[in-house]
Short mmCIF file of C-alpha atoms in Angstrom, two decimals:
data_model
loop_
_atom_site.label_atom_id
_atom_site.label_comp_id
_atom_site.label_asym_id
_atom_site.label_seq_id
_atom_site.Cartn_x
_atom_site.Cartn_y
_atom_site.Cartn_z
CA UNK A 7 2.81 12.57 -19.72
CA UNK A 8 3.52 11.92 -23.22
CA UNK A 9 3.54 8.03 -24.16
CA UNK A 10 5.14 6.18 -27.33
CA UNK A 11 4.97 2.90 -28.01
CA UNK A 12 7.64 0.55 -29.58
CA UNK A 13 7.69 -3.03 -30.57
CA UNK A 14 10.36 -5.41 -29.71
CA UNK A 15 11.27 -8.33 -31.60
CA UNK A 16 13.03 -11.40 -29.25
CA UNK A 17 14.31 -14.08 -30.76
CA UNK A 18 14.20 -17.20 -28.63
CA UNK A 19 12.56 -18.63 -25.43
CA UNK A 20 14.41 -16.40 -22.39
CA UNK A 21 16.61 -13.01 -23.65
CA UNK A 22 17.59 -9.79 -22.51
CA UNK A 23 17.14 -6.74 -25.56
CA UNK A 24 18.95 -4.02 -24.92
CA UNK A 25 16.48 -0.77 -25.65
CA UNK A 26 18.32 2.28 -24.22
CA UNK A 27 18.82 3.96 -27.59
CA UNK A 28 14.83 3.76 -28.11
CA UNK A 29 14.47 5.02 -24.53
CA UNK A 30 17.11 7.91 -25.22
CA UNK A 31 15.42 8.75 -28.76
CA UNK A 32 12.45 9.26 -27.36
CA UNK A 33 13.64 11.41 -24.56
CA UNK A 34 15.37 13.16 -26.96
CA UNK A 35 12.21 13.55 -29.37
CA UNK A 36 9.89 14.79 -26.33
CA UNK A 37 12.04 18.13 -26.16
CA UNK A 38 12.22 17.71 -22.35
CA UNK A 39 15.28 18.79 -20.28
CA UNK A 40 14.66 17.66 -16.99
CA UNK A 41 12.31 14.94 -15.87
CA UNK A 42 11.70 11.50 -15.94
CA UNK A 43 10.77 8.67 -18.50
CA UNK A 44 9.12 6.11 -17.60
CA UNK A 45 9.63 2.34 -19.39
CA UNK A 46 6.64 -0.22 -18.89
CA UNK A 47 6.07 -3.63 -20.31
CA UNK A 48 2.57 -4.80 -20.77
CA UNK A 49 3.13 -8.56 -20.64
CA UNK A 50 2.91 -10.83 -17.80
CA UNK A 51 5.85 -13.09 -19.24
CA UNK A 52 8.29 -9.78 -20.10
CA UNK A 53 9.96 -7.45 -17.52
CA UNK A 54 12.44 -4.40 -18.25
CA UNK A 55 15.60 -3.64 -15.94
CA UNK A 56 18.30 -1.17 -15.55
CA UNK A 57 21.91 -3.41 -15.76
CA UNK A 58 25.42 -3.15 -17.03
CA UNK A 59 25.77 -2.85 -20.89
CA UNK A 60 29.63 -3.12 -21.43
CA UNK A 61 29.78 -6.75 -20.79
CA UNK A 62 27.24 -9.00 -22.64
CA UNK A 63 28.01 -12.12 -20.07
CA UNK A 64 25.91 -10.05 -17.38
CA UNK A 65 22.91 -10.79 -18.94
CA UNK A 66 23.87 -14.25 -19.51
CA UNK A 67 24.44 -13.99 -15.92
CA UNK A 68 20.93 -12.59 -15.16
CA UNK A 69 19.29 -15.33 -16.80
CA UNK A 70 21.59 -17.96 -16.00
CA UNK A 71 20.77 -17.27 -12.26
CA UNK A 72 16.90 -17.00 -12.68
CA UNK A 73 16.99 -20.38 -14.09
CA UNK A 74 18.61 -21.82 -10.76
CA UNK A 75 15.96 -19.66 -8.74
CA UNK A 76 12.96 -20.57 -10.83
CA UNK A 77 13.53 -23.62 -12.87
CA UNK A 78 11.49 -24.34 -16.33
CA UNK A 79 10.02 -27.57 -14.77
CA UNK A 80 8.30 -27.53 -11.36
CA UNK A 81 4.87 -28.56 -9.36
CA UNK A 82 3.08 -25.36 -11.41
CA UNK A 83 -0.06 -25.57 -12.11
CA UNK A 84 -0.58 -23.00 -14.81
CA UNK A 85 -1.79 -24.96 -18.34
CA UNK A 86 0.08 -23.08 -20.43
CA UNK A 87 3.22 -24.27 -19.29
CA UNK A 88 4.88 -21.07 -19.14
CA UNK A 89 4.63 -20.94 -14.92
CA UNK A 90 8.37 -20.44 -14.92
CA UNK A 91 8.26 -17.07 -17.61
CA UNK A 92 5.49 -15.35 -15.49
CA UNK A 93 8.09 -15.53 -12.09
CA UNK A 94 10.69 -14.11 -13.97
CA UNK A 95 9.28 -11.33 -15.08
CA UNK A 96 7.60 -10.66 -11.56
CA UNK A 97 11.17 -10.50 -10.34
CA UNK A 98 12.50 -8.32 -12.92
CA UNK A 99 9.25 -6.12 -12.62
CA UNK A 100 7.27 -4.34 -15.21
CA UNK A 101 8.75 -1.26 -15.30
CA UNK A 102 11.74 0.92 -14.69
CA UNK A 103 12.16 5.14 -14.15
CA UNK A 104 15.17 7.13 -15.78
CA UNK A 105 16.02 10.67 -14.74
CA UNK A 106 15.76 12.76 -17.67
CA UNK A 107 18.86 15.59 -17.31
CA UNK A 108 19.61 18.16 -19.28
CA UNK A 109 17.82 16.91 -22.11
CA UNK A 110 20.01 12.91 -21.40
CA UNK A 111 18.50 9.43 -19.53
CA UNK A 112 20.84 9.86 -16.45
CA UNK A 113 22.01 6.42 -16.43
CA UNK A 114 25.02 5.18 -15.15
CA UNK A 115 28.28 5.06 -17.23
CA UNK A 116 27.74 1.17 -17.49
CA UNK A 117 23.97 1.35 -17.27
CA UNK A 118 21.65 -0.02 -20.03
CA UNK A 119 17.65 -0.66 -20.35
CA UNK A 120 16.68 -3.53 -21.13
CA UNK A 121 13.55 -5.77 -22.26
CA UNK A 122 13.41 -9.25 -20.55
CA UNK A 123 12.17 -11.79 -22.12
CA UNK A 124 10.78 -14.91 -20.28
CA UNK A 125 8.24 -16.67 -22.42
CA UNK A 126 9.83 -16.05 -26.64
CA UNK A 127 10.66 -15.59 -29.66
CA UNK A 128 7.78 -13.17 -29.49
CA UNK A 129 6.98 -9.32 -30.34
CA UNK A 130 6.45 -7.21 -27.57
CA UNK A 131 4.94 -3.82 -26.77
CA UNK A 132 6.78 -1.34 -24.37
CA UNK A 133 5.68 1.72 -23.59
CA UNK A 134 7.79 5.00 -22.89
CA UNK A 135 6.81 8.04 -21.24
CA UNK A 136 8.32 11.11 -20.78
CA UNK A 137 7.24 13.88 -18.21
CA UNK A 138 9.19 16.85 -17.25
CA UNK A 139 9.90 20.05 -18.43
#
């Protein structure tokens, strides 16, 4: 599997970044037709999902909700304070597959990747890989 790494700048506390074109460039830069890439954050306080990208308000959505499930303030006992950002991104996960097709991520017409951030402003690291032929 071929890996590439790209940095993503968030800017404030909790965000969603949309990264599909990176994920598509690179697909598109490995020269493979059919396969699968392969998107992993290595952060305990980021995650990466697969939602809709035609209406911004569904990520406002996403983290709108994960604040009632997992509020910033609770009995945590983590010193850094950030108890609430390493949930969130446990729920989200770390990382998320995309069929590779003819040479194209196979994601759905309203589909987008996206970086979630839990614990910002912050650069992060997220590695793509592509495998396939």
């Amino acid at each position: 599997m071929r890996w590439r790494e790209i940095e993503v700048s968030t800017g404030s506390r909790e965000q969603l970044v949309e990264i599909t074109s990176a994920v598509a460039s690179e697909i598109g830069n490995s020269g493979v037709e059919n396969g699968t890439c392969h998107v992993y954050v290595p952060h305990t306080t980021a995650g990466v999902t697969i939602h809709e990208n035609a209406d911004p308000d569904v990520a406002r959505d996403i983290l709108t909700g994960l604040a009632r499930l997992v509020p910033a303030e609770g009995d945590y006992r983590h010193a850094e304070g950030n108890s609430d950002a390493h949930l969130k991104a446990s729920i989200m996960g770390f990382s998320a597959m995309v069929p590779i097709i003819d040479g194209l991520p196979a994601l759905g017409t309203w589909q987008g990747v996206y970086l979630c951030e839990f614990d910002g402003p912050r650069r992060r690291r997220v590695l793509i890989g592509v495998l396939g032929s």
